[in-house]
Amino acid sequence: MTAHPPLRMAPDHVVTLIAAGDPLADAVIAELDQHGAQARRALDAGLRNGLASLDPEPPTAVAALLRQLETPPSWVDPLMLHRGDVASLSVPPMWFQLCSLTSALAHSYASPATARQLVRTGGTTDMAARRLAESGVWARQTVRPGGLLRGRPGYLATVEVRLRHARMRADAVEDWDRGAEGLPIGQLDMARTWLGFTFTAFRALDAVGIGMSPEEEHYLYQYWSYVAHLLGLDERLHQDVGDHAGACRLLDLLDFTTPAPDENSATLASAMIGAQARAMAGAPGVGLSEEQLRHLIHSVLRRTFGEEWGDHLGIPVVPPATDLIPLISRLNRQARYWQTYSPASAQEARRRALAEPAPHLKAALPPRARSCRKATEGDHTGVRAA
């Protein structure tokens, strides 16, 4: 595998982004608050049909955001967007849900700043189930073929996530402690979320025997760099990340500026794990009890984050007698070998992943610095969150 160049962003440059938000999205939230329904209609129409479809003088901030969204980086390959995230699409829905989503959310909650803001909203248990379901819908829409084309579900849902982050910043900034924790849901927290669905998610999948080839890694980060563009992530944070090694270096830089997970992080992680186990228990094709699923998730997360951060996140140690990972990993590695044996078998694996429903979407809805190298290895189409 070709070595990826080192990150050009030094730790002191990362520190400058602690208080950085997303100026374009933040301005849209302010404009929505000022102009109400008129600005909302323009935003929704522009996201679905493009800036050119709006009146000659659309709201200023809305127009600026749409212009950025509709100006893709020079390296974007249109064919890539039509294909979707082929690496993620090759993962069976059950493992995508149990490993990718669970580890990605736990990775976001590991930031005390993010965890504090989410816990303040109250209703942790219901919120965990709702966020799990919403994240699952967003992720599946984002990776589907053509999902990130303008006006398509993945594109709309990704911008919705971006505006939700901006709304959280606007609601919290007046009484936020501008100390070491920095701006709520700022650039560094957004970068952590981005890494959660790339590096962390696939480290969790690797724990259960679902690995990737160097070519799949390259494609994964190329695709998710465009997701980063739509999310409003500062290009300096992801422009040099082209494989897991580059992502690991970025994570080390983020951890340099981020305190270790706190009690809020552990509270959110526990609620999310419980919601995931309840949602998947008894689902078709799963065949595991809620207790077995909890043990399995605990085992996956401790392997993903390592012992130290596993302890910080309050993830229990799974006794060897009840640890299913060794057996599951061996079976998945054998299955993965045949799924990627040839282009035809890989295409069939992606077809099945697209055809099979994720097991959680209906049931889930309620009536300091550590080196990653040291660790042990539905359709949302509006902008209601804004």
Short mmCIF file of N, CA and C in Angstrom, two decimals, residues 228-312:
data_model
loop_
_atom_site.label_atom_id
_atom_site.label_comp_id
_atom_site.label_asym_id
_atom_site.label_seq_id
_atom_site.Cartn_x
_atom_site.Cartn_y
_atom_site.Cartn_z
N ALA A 228 -17.65 15.23 4.21
CA ALA A 228 -17.08 16.30 5.04
C ALA A 228 -17.33 17.67 4.43
N HIS A 229 -17.25 17.76 3.10
CA HIS A 229 -17.55 19.01 2.41
C HIS A 229 -18.98 19.45 2.67
N LEU A 230 -19.92 18.50 2.57
CA LEU A 230 -21.32 18.83 2.80
C LEU A 230 -21.60 19.16 4.27
N LEU A 231 -20.85 18.55 5.17
CA LEU A 231 -21.02 18.81 6.61
C LEU A 231 -20.41 20.13 7.06
N GLY A 232 -19.61 20.76 6.19
CA GLY A 232 -18.99 22.02 6.58
C GLY A 232 -17.72 21.85 7.38
N LEU A 233 -17.07 20.69 7.27
CA LEU A 233 -15.85 20.45 8.01
C LEU A 233 -14.69 21.19 7.35
N ASP A 234 -13.88 21.87 8.15
CA ASP A 234 -12.72 22.60 7.64
C ASP A 234 -11.84 21.65 6.83
N GLU A 235 -11.53 22.03 5.61
CA GLU A 235 -10.80 21.15 4.72
C GLU A 235 -9.44 20.75 5.28
N ARG A 236 -8.84 21.63 6.08
CA ARG A 236 -7.52 21.31 6.64
C ARG A 236 -7.56 20.08 7.54
N LEU A 237 -8.74 19.75 8.06
CA LEU A 237 -8.85 18.62 8.96
C LEU A 237 -8.90 17.27 8.24
N HIS A 238 -9.33 17.28 6.99
CA HIS A 238 -9.51 15.99 6.31
C HIS A 238 -8.81 15.87 4.98
N GLN A 239 -8.19 16.94 4.48
CA GLN A 239 -7.64 16.90 3.13
C GLN A 239 -6.49 15.90 2.97
N ASP A 240 -5.79 15.58 4.05
CA ASP A 240 -4.66 14.65 3.95
C ASP A 240 -5.02 13.25 4.44
N VAL A 241 -6.28 13.01 4.74
CA VAL A 241 -6.69 11.71 5.26
C VAL A 241 -7.18 10.84 4.10
N GLY A 242 -6.36 9.86 3.72
CA GLY A 242 -6.73 9.01 2.60
C GLY A 242 -6.77 7.53 2.93
N ASP A 243 -6.48 7.20 4.19
CA ASP A 243 -6.52 5.81 4.63
C ASP A 243 -6.61 5.80 6.15
N HIS A 244 -6.64 4.60 6.73
CA HIS A 244 -6.78 4.50 8.18
C HIS A 244 -5.58 5.09 8.90
N ALA A 245 -4.40 4.98 8.31
CA ALA A 245 -3.21 5.54 8.96
C ALA A 245 -3.33 7.06 9.08
N GLY A 246 -3.78 7.71 8.03
CA GLY A 246 -3.97 9.16 8.08
C GLY A 246 -5.07 9.54 9.05
N ALA A 247 -6.15 8.75 9.09
CA ALA A 247 -7.23 9.01 10.03
C ALA A 247 -6.75 8.85 11.47
N CYS A 248 -5.89 7.88 11.70
CA CYS A 248 -5.35 7.65 13.04
C CYS A 248 -4.51 8.86 13.48
N ARG A 249 -3.74 9.42 12.57
CA ARG A 249 -2.94 10.60 12.91
C ARG A 249 -3.84 11.79 13.25
N LEU A 250 -4.92 11.95 12.50
CA LEU A 250 -5.86 13.03 12.81
C LEU A 250 -6.49 12.81 14.17
N LEU A 251 -6.88 11.58 14.46
CA LEU A 251 -7.49 11.30 15.75
C LEU A 251 -6.53 11.60 16.89
N ASP A 252 -5.25 11.28 16.72
CA ASP A 252 -4.27 11.60 17.75
C ASP A 252 -4.21 13.11 17.99
N LEU A 253 -4.29 13.89 16.92
CA LEU A 253 -4.28 15.35 17.08
C LEU A 253 -5.53 15.84 17.81
N LEU A 254 -6.68 15.27 17.48
CA LEU A 254 -7.91 15.66 18.16
C LEU A 254 -7.84 15.30 19.64
N ASP A 255 -7.33 14.11 19.93
CA ASP A 255 -7.24 13.68 21.32
C ASP A 255 -6.29 14.56 22.12
N PHE A 256 -5.32 15.16 21.43
CA PHE A 256 -4.37 16.06 22.08
C PHE A 256 -5.09 17.27 22.68
N THR A 257 -6.20 17.65 22.08
CA THR A 257 -6.92 18.84 22.54
C THR A 257 -8.22 18.51 23.27
N THR A 258 -8.52 17.22 23.43
CA THR A 258 -9.81 16.81 24.00
C THR A 258 -9.61 16.08 25.31
N PRO A 259 -10.30 16.49 26.37
CA PRO A 259 -10.22 15.74 27.63
C PRO A 259 -10.78 14.34 27.46
N ALA A 260 -10.43 13.47 28.39
CA ALA A 260 -10.94 12.10 28.36
C ALA A 260 -12.44 12.10 28.58
N PRO A 261 -13.14 11.06 28.13
CA PRO A 261 -14.59 10.96 28.36
C PRO A 261 -14.92 11.11 29.84
N ASP A 262 -16.05 11.77 30.13
CA ASP A 262 -16.45 12.00 31.52
C ASP A 262 -17.74 11.25 31.84
N GLU A 263 -18.35 11.60 32.98
CA GLU A 263 -19.57 10.89 33.39
C GLU A 263 -20.72 11.10 32.42
N ASN A 264 -20.79 12.26 31.77
CA ASN A 264 -21.82 12.46 30.75
C ASN A 264 -21.60 11.54 29.56
N SER A 265 -20.34 11.37 29.17
CA SER A 265 -20.01 10.46 28.08
C SER A 265 -20.47 9.04 28.42
N ALA A 266 -20.19 8.60 29.65
CA ALA A 266 -20.56 7.26 30.07
C ALA A 266 -22.08 7.09 30.12
N THR A 267 -22.78 8.12 30.57
CA THR A 267 -24.24 8.07 30.63
C THR A 267 -24.84 7.89 29.24
N LEU A 268 -24.35 8.66 28.28
CA LEU A 268 -24.87 8.57 26.92
C LEU A 268 -24.51 7.23 26.28
N ALA A 269 -23.29 6.77 26.51
CA ALA A 269 -22.88 5.50 25.93
C ALA A 269 -23.73 4.36 26.46
N SER A 270 -23.99 4.36 27.76
CA SER A 270 -24.81 3.31 28.36
C SER A 270 -26.23 3.33 27.80
N ALA A 271 -26.82 4.52 27.67
CA ALA A 271 -28.17 4.62 27.14
C ALA A 271 -28.22 4.16 25.68
N MET A 272 -27.19 4.52 24.92
CA MET A 272 -27.16 4.12 23.51
C MET A 272 -27.01 2.61 23.36
N ILE A 273 -26.14 2.00 24.17
CA ILE A 273 -25.95 0.55 24.10
C ILE A 273 -27.25 -0.18 24.47
N GLY A 274 -27.93 0.32 25.50
CA GLY A 274 -29.20 -0.29 25.88
C GLY A 274 -30.23 -0.18 24.78
N ALA A 275 -30.31 0.99 24.15
CA ALA A 275 -31.27 1.19 23.06
C ALA A 275 -30.96 0.28 21.88
N GLN A 276 -29.67 0.13 21.59
CA GLN A 276 -29.27 -0.73 20.47
C GLN A 276 -29.62 -2.20 20.75
N ALA A 277 -29.32 -2.66 21.95
CA ALA A 277 -29.61 -4.06 22.29
C ALA A 277 -31.11 -4.33 22.26
N ARG A 278 -31.92 -3.42 22.80
CA ARG A 278 -33.37 -3.61 22.78
C ARG A 278 -33.91 -3.60 21.36
N ALA A 279 -33.38 -2.72 20.53
CA ALA A 279 -33.87 -2.59 19.16
C ALA A 279 -33.58 -3.83 18.32
N MET A 280 -32.41 -4.43 18.54
CA MET A 280 -31.99 -5.54 17.69
C MET A 280 -32.44 -6.89 18.22
N ALA A 281 -32.77 -6.97 19.51
CA ALA A 281 -33.15 -8.26 20.09
C ALA A 281 -34.40 -8.81 19.40
N GLY A 282 -34.31 -9.99 18.91
CA GLY A 282 -35.46 -10.62 18.27
C GLY A 282 -35.72 -10.18 16.85
N ALA A 283 -34.90 -9.25 16.31
CA ALA A 283 -35.10 -8.82 14.93
C ALA A 283 -34.76 -9.95 13.97
N PRO A 284 -35.42 -10.01 12.81
CA PRO A 284 -35.13 -11.08 11.85
C PRO A 284 -33.65 -11.13 11.50
N GLY A 285 -33.10 -12.33 11.54
CA GLY A 285 -31.71 -12.52 11.16
C GLY A 285 -30.71 -12.28 12.26
N VAL A 286 -31.14 -11.80 13.43
CA VAL A 286 -30.22 -11.51 14.53
C VAL A 286 -30.06 -12.74 15.42
N GLY A 287 -31.15 -13.24 15.98
CA GLY A 287 -31.11 -14.48 16.73
C GLY A 287 -30.38 -14.42 18.05
N LEU A 288 -30.23 -13.24 18.63
CA LEU A 288 -29.57 -13.09 19.92
C LEU A 288 -30.51 -12.38 20.89
N SER A 289 -30.39 -12.71 22.16
CA SER A 289 -31.20 -12.04 23.18
C SER A 289 -30.64 -10.66 23.46
N GLU A 290 -31.42 -9.86 24.17
CA GLU A 290 -30.96 -8.52 24.52
C GLU A 290 -29.69 -8.58 25.36
N GLU A 291 -29.62 -9.52 26.30
CA GLU A 291 -28.43 -9.64 27.14
C GLU A 291 -27.21 -10.04 26.31
N GLN A 292 -27.39 -10.98 25.38
CA GLN A 292 -26.28 -11.38 24.53
C GLN A 292 -25.80 -10.23 23.66
N LEU A 293 -26.74 -9.44 23.16
CA LEU A 293 -26.37 -8.29 22.34
C LEU A 293 -25.61 -7.25 23.15
N ARG A 294 -26.02 -7.03 24.40
CA ARG A 294 -25.28 -6.10 25.25
C ARG A 294 -23.83 -6.57 25.41
N HIS A 295 -23.67 -7.86 25.73
CA HIS A 295 -22.32 -8.39 25.88
C HIS A 295 -21.52 -8.22 24.60
N LEU A 296 -22.16 -8.47 23.46
CA LEU A 296 -21.47 -8.37 22.18
C LEU A 296 -21.05 -6.92 21.90
N ILE A 297 -21.95 -5.98 22.16
CA ILE A 297 -21.62 -4.57 21.94
C ILE A 297 -20.51 -4.14 22.88
N HIS A 298 -20.59 -4.54 24.14
CA HIS A 298 -19.52 -4.20 25.10
C HIS A 298 -18.17 -4.71 24.60
N SER A 299 -18.16 -5.93 24.11
CA SER A 299 -16.91 -6.54 23.65
C SER A 299 -16.36 -5.81 22.42
N VAL A 300 -17.26 -5.46 21.50
CA VAL A 300 -16.83 -4.73 20.30
C VAL A 300 -16.25 -3.37 20.68
N LEU A 301 -16.94 -2.65 21.55
CA LEU A 301 -16.50 -1.30 21.90
C LEU A 301 -15.19 -1.31 22.68
N ARG A 302 -15.00 -2.25 23.56
CA ARG A 302 -13.73 -2.30 24.30
C ARG A 302 -12.57 -2.63 23.36
N ARG A 303 -12.81 -3.47 22.37
CA ARG A 303 -11.76 -3.74 21.38
C ARG A 303 -11.52 -2.52 20.50
N THR A 304 -12.55 -1.74 20.25
CA THR A 304 -12.43 -0.58 19.38
C THR A 304 -11.70 0.58 20.05
N PHE A 305 -12.07 0.86 21.30
CA PHE A 305 -11.52 2.03 21.99
C PHE A 305 -10.34 1.72 22.89
N GLY A 306 -10.09 0.46 23.18
CA GLY A 306 -9.02 0.12 24.09
C GLY A 306 -9.50 0.11 25.53
N GLU A 307 -8.68 -0.43 26.40
CA GLU A 307 -9.08 -0.62 27.79
C GLU A 307 -9.28 0.70 28.53
N GLU A 308 -8.35 1.66 28.33
CA GLU A 308 -8.43 2.91 29.09
C GLU A 308 -9.70 3.69 28.77
N TRP A 309 -9.94 3.92 27.48
CA TRP A 309 -11.15 4.68 27.13
C TRP A 309 -12.40 3.85 27.32
N GLY A 310 -12.29 2.54 27.21
CA GLY A 310 -13.44 1.70 27.54
C GLY A 310 -13.86 1.90 28.97
N ASP A 311 -12.87 2.00 29.88
CA ASP A 311 -13.18 2.28 31.28
C ASP A 311 -13.79 3.66 31.45
N HIS A 312 -13.24 4.66 30.77
CA HIS A 312 -13.79 6.02 30.87
C HIS A 312 -15.24 6.07 30.40
#
